[in-house]
CSV table of C-alpha atoms and ligand atoms in Angstrom, one decimal:
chain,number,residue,atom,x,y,z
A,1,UNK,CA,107.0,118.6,70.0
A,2,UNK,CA,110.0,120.1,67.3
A,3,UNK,CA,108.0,122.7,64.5
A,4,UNK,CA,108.5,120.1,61.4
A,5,UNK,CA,106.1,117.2,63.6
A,6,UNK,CA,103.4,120.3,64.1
A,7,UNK,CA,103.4,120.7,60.6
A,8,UNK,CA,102.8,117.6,59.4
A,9,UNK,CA,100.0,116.5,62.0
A,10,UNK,CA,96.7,117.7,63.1
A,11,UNK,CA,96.0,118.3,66.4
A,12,UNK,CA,92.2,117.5,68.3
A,13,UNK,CA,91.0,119.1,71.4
A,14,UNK,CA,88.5,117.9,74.0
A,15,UNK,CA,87.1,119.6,77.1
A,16,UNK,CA,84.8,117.5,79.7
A,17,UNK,CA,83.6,120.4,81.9
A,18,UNK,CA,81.7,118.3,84.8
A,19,UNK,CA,80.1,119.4,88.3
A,20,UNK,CA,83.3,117.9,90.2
A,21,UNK,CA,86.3,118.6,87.7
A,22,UNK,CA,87.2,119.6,84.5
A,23,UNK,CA,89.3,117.2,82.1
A,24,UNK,CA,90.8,118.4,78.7
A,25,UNK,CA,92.7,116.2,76.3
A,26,UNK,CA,94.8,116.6,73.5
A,27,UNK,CA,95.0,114.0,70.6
A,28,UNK,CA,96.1,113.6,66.7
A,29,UNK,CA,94.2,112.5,64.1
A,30,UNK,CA,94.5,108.6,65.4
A,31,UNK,CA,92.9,109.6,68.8
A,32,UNK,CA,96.6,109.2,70.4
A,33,UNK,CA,96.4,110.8,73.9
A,34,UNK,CA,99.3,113.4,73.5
A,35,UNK,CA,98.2,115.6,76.8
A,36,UNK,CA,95.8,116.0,79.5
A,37,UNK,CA,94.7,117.4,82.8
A,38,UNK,CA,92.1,116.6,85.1
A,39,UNK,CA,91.1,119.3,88.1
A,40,UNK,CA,88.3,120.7,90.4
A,41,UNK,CA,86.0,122.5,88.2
A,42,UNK,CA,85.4,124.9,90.9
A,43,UNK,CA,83.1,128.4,90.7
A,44,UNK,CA,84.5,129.2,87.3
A,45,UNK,CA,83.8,126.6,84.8
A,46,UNK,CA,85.6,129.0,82.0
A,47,UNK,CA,88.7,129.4,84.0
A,48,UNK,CA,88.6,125.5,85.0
A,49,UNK,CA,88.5,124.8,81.1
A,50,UNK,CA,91.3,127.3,80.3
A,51,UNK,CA,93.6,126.0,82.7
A,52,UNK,CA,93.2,122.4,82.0
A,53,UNK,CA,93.6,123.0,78.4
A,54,UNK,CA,96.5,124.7,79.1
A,55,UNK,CA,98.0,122.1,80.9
A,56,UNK,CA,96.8,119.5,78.5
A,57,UNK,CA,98.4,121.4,75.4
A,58,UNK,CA,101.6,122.0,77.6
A,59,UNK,CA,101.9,118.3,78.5
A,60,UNK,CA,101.7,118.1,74.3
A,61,UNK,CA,104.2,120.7,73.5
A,62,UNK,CA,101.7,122.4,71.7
A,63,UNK,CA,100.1,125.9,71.8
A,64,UNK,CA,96.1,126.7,71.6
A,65,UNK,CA,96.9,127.9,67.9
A,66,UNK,CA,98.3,124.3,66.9
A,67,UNK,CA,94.7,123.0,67.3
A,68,UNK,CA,92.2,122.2,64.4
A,69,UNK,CA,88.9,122.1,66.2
A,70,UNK,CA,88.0,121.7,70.2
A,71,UNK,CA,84.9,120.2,71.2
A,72,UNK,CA,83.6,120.8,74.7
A,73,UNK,CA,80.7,118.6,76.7
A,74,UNK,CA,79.6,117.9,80.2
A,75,UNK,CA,77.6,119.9,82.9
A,76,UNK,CA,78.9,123.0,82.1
A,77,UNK,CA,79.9,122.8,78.3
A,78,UNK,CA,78.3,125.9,77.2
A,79,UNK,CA,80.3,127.8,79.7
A,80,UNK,CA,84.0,126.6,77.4
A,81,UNK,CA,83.3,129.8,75.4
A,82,UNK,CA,86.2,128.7,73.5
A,83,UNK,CA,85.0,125.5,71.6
A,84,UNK,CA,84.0,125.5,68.3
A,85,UNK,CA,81.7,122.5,69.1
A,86,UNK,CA,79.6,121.1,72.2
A,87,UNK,CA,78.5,117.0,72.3
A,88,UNK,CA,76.3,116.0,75.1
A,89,UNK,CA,78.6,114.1,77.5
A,90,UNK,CA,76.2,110.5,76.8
A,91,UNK,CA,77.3,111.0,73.4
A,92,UNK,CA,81.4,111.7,74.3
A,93,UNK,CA,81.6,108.6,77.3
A,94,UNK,CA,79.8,106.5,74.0
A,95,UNK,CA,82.6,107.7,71.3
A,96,UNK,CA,85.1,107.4,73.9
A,97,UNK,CA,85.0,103.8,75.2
A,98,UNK,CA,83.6,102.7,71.7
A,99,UNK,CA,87.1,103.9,70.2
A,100,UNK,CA,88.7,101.1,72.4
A,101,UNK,CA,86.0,98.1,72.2
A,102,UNK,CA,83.6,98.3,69.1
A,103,UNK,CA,81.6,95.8,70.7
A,104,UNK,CA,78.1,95.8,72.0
A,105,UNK,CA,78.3,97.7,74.9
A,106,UNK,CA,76.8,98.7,78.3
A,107,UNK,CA,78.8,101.8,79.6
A,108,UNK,CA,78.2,102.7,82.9
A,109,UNK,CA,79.6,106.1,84.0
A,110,UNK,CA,79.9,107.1,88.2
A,111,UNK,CA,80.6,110.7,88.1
A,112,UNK,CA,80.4,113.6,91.3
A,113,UNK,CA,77.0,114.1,90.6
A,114,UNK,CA,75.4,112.2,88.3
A,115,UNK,CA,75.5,108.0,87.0
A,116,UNK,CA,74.3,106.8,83.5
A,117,UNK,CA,74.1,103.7,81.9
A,118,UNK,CA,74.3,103.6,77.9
A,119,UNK,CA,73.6,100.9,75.8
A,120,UNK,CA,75.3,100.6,72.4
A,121,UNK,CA,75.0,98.0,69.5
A,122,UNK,CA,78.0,96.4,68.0
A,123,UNK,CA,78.3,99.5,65.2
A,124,UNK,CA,78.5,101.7,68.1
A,125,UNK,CA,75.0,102.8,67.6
A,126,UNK,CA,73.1,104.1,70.9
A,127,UNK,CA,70.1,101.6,72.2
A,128,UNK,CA,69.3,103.4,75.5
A,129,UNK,CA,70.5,105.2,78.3
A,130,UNK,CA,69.5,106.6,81.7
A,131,UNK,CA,71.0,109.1,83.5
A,132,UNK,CA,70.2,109.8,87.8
A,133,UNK,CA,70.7,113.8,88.1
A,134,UNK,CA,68.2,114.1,90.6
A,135,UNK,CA,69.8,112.6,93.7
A,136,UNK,CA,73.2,112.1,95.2
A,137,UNK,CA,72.6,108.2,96.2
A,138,UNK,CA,75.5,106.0,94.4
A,139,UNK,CA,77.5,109.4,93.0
A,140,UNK,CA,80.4,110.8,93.5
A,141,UNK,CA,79.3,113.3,95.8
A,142,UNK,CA,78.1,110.5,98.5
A,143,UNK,CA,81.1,109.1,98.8
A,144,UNK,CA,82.8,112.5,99.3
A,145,UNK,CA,80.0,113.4,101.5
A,146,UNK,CA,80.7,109.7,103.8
A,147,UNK,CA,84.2,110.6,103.6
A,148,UNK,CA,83.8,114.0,105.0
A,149,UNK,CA,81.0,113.0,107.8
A,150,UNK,CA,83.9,110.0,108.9
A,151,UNK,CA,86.9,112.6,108.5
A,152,UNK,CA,88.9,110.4,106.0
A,153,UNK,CA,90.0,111.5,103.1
A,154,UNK,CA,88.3,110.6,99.9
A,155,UNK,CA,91.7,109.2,98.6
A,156,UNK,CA,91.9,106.8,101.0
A,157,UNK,CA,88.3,105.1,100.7
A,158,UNK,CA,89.6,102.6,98.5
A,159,UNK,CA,92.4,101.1,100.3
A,160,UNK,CA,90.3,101.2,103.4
A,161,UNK,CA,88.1,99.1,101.5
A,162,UNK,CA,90.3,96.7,100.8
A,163,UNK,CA,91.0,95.8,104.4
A,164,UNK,CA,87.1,95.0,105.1
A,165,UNK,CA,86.6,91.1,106.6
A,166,UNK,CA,82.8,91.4,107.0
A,167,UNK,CA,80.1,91.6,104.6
A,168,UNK,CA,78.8,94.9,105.8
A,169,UNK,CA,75.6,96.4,103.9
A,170,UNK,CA,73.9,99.5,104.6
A,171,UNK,CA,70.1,100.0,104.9
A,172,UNK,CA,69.3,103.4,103.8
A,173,UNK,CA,69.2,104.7,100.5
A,174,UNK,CA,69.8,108.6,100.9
A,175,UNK,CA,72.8,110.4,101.7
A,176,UNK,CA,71.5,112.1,104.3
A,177,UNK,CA,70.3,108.5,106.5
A,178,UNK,CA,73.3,106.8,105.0
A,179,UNK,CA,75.4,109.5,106.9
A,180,UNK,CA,73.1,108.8,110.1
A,181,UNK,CA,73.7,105.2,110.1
A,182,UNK,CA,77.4,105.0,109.3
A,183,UNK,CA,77.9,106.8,112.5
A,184,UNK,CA,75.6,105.1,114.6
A,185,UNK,CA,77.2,102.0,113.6
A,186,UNK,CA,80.4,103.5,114.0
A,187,UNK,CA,79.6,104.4,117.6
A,188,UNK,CA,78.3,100.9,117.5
A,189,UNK,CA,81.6,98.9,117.6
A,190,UNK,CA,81.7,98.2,113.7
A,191,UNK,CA,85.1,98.5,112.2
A,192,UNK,CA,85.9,101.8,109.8
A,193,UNK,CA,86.7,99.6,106.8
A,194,UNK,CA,84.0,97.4,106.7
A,195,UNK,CA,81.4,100.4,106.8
A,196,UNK,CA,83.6,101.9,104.2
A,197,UNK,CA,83.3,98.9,101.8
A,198,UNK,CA,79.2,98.7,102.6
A,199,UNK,CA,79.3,102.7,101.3
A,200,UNK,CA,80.9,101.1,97.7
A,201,UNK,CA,78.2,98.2,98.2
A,202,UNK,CA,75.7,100.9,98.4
A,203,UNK,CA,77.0,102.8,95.1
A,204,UNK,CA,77.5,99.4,93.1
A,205,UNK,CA,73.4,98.5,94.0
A,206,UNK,CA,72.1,102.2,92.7
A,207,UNK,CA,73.4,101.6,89.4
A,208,UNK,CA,72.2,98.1,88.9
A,209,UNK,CA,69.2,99.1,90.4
A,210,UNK,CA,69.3,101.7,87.1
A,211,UNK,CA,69.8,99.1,83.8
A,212,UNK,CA,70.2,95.5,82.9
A,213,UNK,CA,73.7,95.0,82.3
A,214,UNK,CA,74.6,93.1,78.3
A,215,UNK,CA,77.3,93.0,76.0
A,216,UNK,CA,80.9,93.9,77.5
A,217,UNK,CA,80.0,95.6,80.1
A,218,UNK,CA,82.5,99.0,80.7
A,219,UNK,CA,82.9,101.5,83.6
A,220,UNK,CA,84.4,105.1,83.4
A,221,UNK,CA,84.3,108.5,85.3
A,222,UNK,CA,86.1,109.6,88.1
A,223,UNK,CA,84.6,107.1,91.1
A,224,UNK,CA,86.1,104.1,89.1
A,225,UNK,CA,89.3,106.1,88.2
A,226,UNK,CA,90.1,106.2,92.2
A,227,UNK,CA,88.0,103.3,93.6
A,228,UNK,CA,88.2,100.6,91.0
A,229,UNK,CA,86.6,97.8,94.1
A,230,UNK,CA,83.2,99.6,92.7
A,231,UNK,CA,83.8,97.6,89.3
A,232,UNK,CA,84.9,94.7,91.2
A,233,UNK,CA,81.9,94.7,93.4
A,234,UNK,CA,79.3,95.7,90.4
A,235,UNK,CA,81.0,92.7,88.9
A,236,UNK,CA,80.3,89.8,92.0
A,237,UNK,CA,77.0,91.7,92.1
A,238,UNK,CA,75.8,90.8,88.4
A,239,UNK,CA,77.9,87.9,88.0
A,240,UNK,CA,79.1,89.1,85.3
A,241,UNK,CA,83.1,90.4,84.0
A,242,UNK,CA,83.2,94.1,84.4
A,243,UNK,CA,86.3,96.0,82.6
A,244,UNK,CA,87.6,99.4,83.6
A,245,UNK,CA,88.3,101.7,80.4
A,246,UNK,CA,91.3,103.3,79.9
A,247,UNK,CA,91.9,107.1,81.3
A,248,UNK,CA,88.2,105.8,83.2
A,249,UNK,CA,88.3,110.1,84.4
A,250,UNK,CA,89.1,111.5,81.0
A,251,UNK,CA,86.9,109.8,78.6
A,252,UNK,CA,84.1,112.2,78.1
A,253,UNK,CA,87.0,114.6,77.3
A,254,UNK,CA,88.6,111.8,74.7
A,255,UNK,CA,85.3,111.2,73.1
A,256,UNK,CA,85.1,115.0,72.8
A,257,UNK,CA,88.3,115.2,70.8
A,258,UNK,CA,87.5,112.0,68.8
A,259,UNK,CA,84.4,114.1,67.8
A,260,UNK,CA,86.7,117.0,66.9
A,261,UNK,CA,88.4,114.8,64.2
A,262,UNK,CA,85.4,113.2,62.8
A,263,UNK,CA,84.2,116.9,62.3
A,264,UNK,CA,87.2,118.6,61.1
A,265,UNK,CA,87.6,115.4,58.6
A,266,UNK,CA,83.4,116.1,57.2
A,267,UNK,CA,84.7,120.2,57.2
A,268,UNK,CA,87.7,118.8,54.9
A,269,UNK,CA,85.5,116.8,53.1
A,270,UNK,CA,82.8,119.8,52.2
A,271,UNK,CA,85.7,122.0,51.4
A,272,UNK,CA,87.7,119.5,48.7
A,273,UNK,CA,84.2,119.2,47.1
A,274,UNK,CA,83.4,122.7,46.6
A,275,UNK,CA,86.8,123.0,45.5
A,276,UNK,CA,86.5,120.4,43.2
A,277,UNK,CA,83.4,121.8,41.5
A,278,UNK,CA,84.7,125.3,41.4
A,279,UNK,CA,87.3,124.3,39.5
B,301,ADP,P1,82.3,114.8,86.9
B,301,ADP,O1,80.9,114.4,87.1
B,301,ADP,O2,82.5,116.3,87.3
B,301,ADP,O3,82.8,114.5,85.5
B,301,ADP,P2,84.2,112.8,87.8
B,301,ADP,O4,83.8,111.8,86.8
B,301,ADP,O5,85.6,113.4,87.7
B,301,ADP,O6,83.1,114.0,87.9
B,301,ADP,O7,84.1,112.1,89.3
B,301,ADP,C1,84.2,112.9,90.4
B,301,ADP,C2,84.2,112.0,91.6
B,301,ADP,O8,85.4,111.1,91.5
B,301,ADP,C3,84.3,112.7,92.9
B,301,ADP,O9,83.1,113.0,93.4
B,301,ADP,C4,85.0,111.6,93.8
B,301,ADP,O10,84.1,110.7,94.3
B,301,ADP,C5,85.9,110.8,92.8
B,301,ADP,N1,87.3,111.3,92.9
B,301,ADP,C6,87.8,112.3,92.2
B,301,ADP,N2,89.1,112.6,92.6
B,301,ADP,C7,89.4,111.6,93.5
B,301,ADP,C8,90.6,111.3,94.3
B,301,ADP,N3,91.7,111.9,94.1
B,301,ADP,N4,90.5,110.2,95.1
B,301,ADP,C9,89.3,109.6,95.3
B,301,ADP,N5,88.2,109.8,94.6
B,301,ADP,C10,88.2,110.8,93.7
């Protein structure tokens, strides 16, 4: 980005700092995506955060200093000692997808270790949400856990997936049976792929177990970002179309930064009207 474009624009950061990875984005004052990063949030959550915004910014051709304000959430938001601001991540997956649909909304977010559904009314407004922290059925984490227990990597659940001919559904509800059964079944003659399609099954039923699903009905987060069968399944499930946002893995991050312009714009606000009465 050439010195006269940085003058003339404002520039919006957002840091999603979750239990799996760490997203940052970069946008300007339209909510353009200019930049971002997405990595393993590892034992550091600060360092995570730096590096991804460093990437992000790079990605921009910007520098930390070009930003107005930069508005951290997720898991481990208070640990982005560096943000000016912290939004809870319900509150930054809402902004985010809302940005693209402005429509009454159910938003349901599959992330490493945690799922929530959020209702929103057609002004964007929030009419419920519920949120599983407390076990790792349907998450992120259980399909990294299958993968790991069936030595596959987690990349390739998806297109293994894909190649399943049999309607295979698993009985147990915990990761820890769920792991039990996969390889009895396993040892059992059933094929790899359809055991890895009953393991998406299994993730699609814990979240319509969680919420009715009305209104447009939206998936992000990082499970749908690599496996998007789970919004096809949720979808022959409910009977009902289910669309995949944009950037599904950095939209807690977007909705950060959108929040980062709505702020900096009230900040502007406040100061031309103190200005204007000084005068
Ligand atoms: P967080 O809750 O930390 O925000 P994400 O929304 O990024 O997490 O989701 C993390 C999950 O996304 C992982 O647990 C994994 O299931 C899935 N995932 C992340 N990267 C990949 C990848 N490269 N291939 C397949 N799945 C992935």
């Amino acid at each position: 980005m050439d010195e006269e474009s940085k003058l003339n624009g404002r520039y919006y950061g957002g840091v999603d700092c979750g239990t799996t990875t760490t997203k940052a984005v970069i946008i300007d004052s339209s909510g353009t995506i200019l930049g971002s990063d997405v990595r393993r949030s590892g034992a550091n959550l600060l360092e995570s955060a730096e590096e991804a915004l460093a990437e992000a910014l790079e990605q921009a051709g910007l520098e930390r200093k070009d930003l107005s304000l930069i508005v951290a959430t997720g898991f481990g938001r208070r640990s982005v000692s560096f943000a000016q601001e912290t939004k809870t991540e319900i509150s930054c997956h809402s902004r985010g997808c809302y940005h693209y649909y402005r429509d009454a909304l159910t938003i349901i977010d599959i992330g490493g270790q945690d799922n929530k559904v959020v209702k929103l009314d057609a002004s964007g407004r929030k009419t419920s949400f519920k949120m599983n922290r407390k076990c790792a059925a349907g998450t992120g984490a259980f399909l990294e856990e299958m993968a790991y227990k069936l030595n596959i990597p987690v990349s390739e659940l998806e297109g293994l997936a894909r190649k399943s001919t049999a309607g295979t559904e698993l009985g147990s509800f915990c990761t820890v049976f769920t792991a039990t059964e996969v390889l009895d079944r396993i040892r059992g003659g059933e094929r790899v792929e359809d055991i890895v399609r009953g393991l998406f099954i299994s993730v699609a039923k814990r979240i319509l177990e969680m919420e009715m699903l009305s209104g447009r009905v939206v998936m992000s987060g990082g499970v749908v970002a690599h496996n998007p069968i789970v919004a096809e399944i949720v979808s022959e499930r409910a009977g009902v179309e289910v669309e995949i946002a944009p950037h599904p893995q950095e939209m807690g991050a977007f909705g950060a930064a959108l929040f980062a312009v709505e702020s900096r714009s009230t900040e502007e606000i406040r100061e031309d009207t103190l200005s204007v009465s000084r005068r």
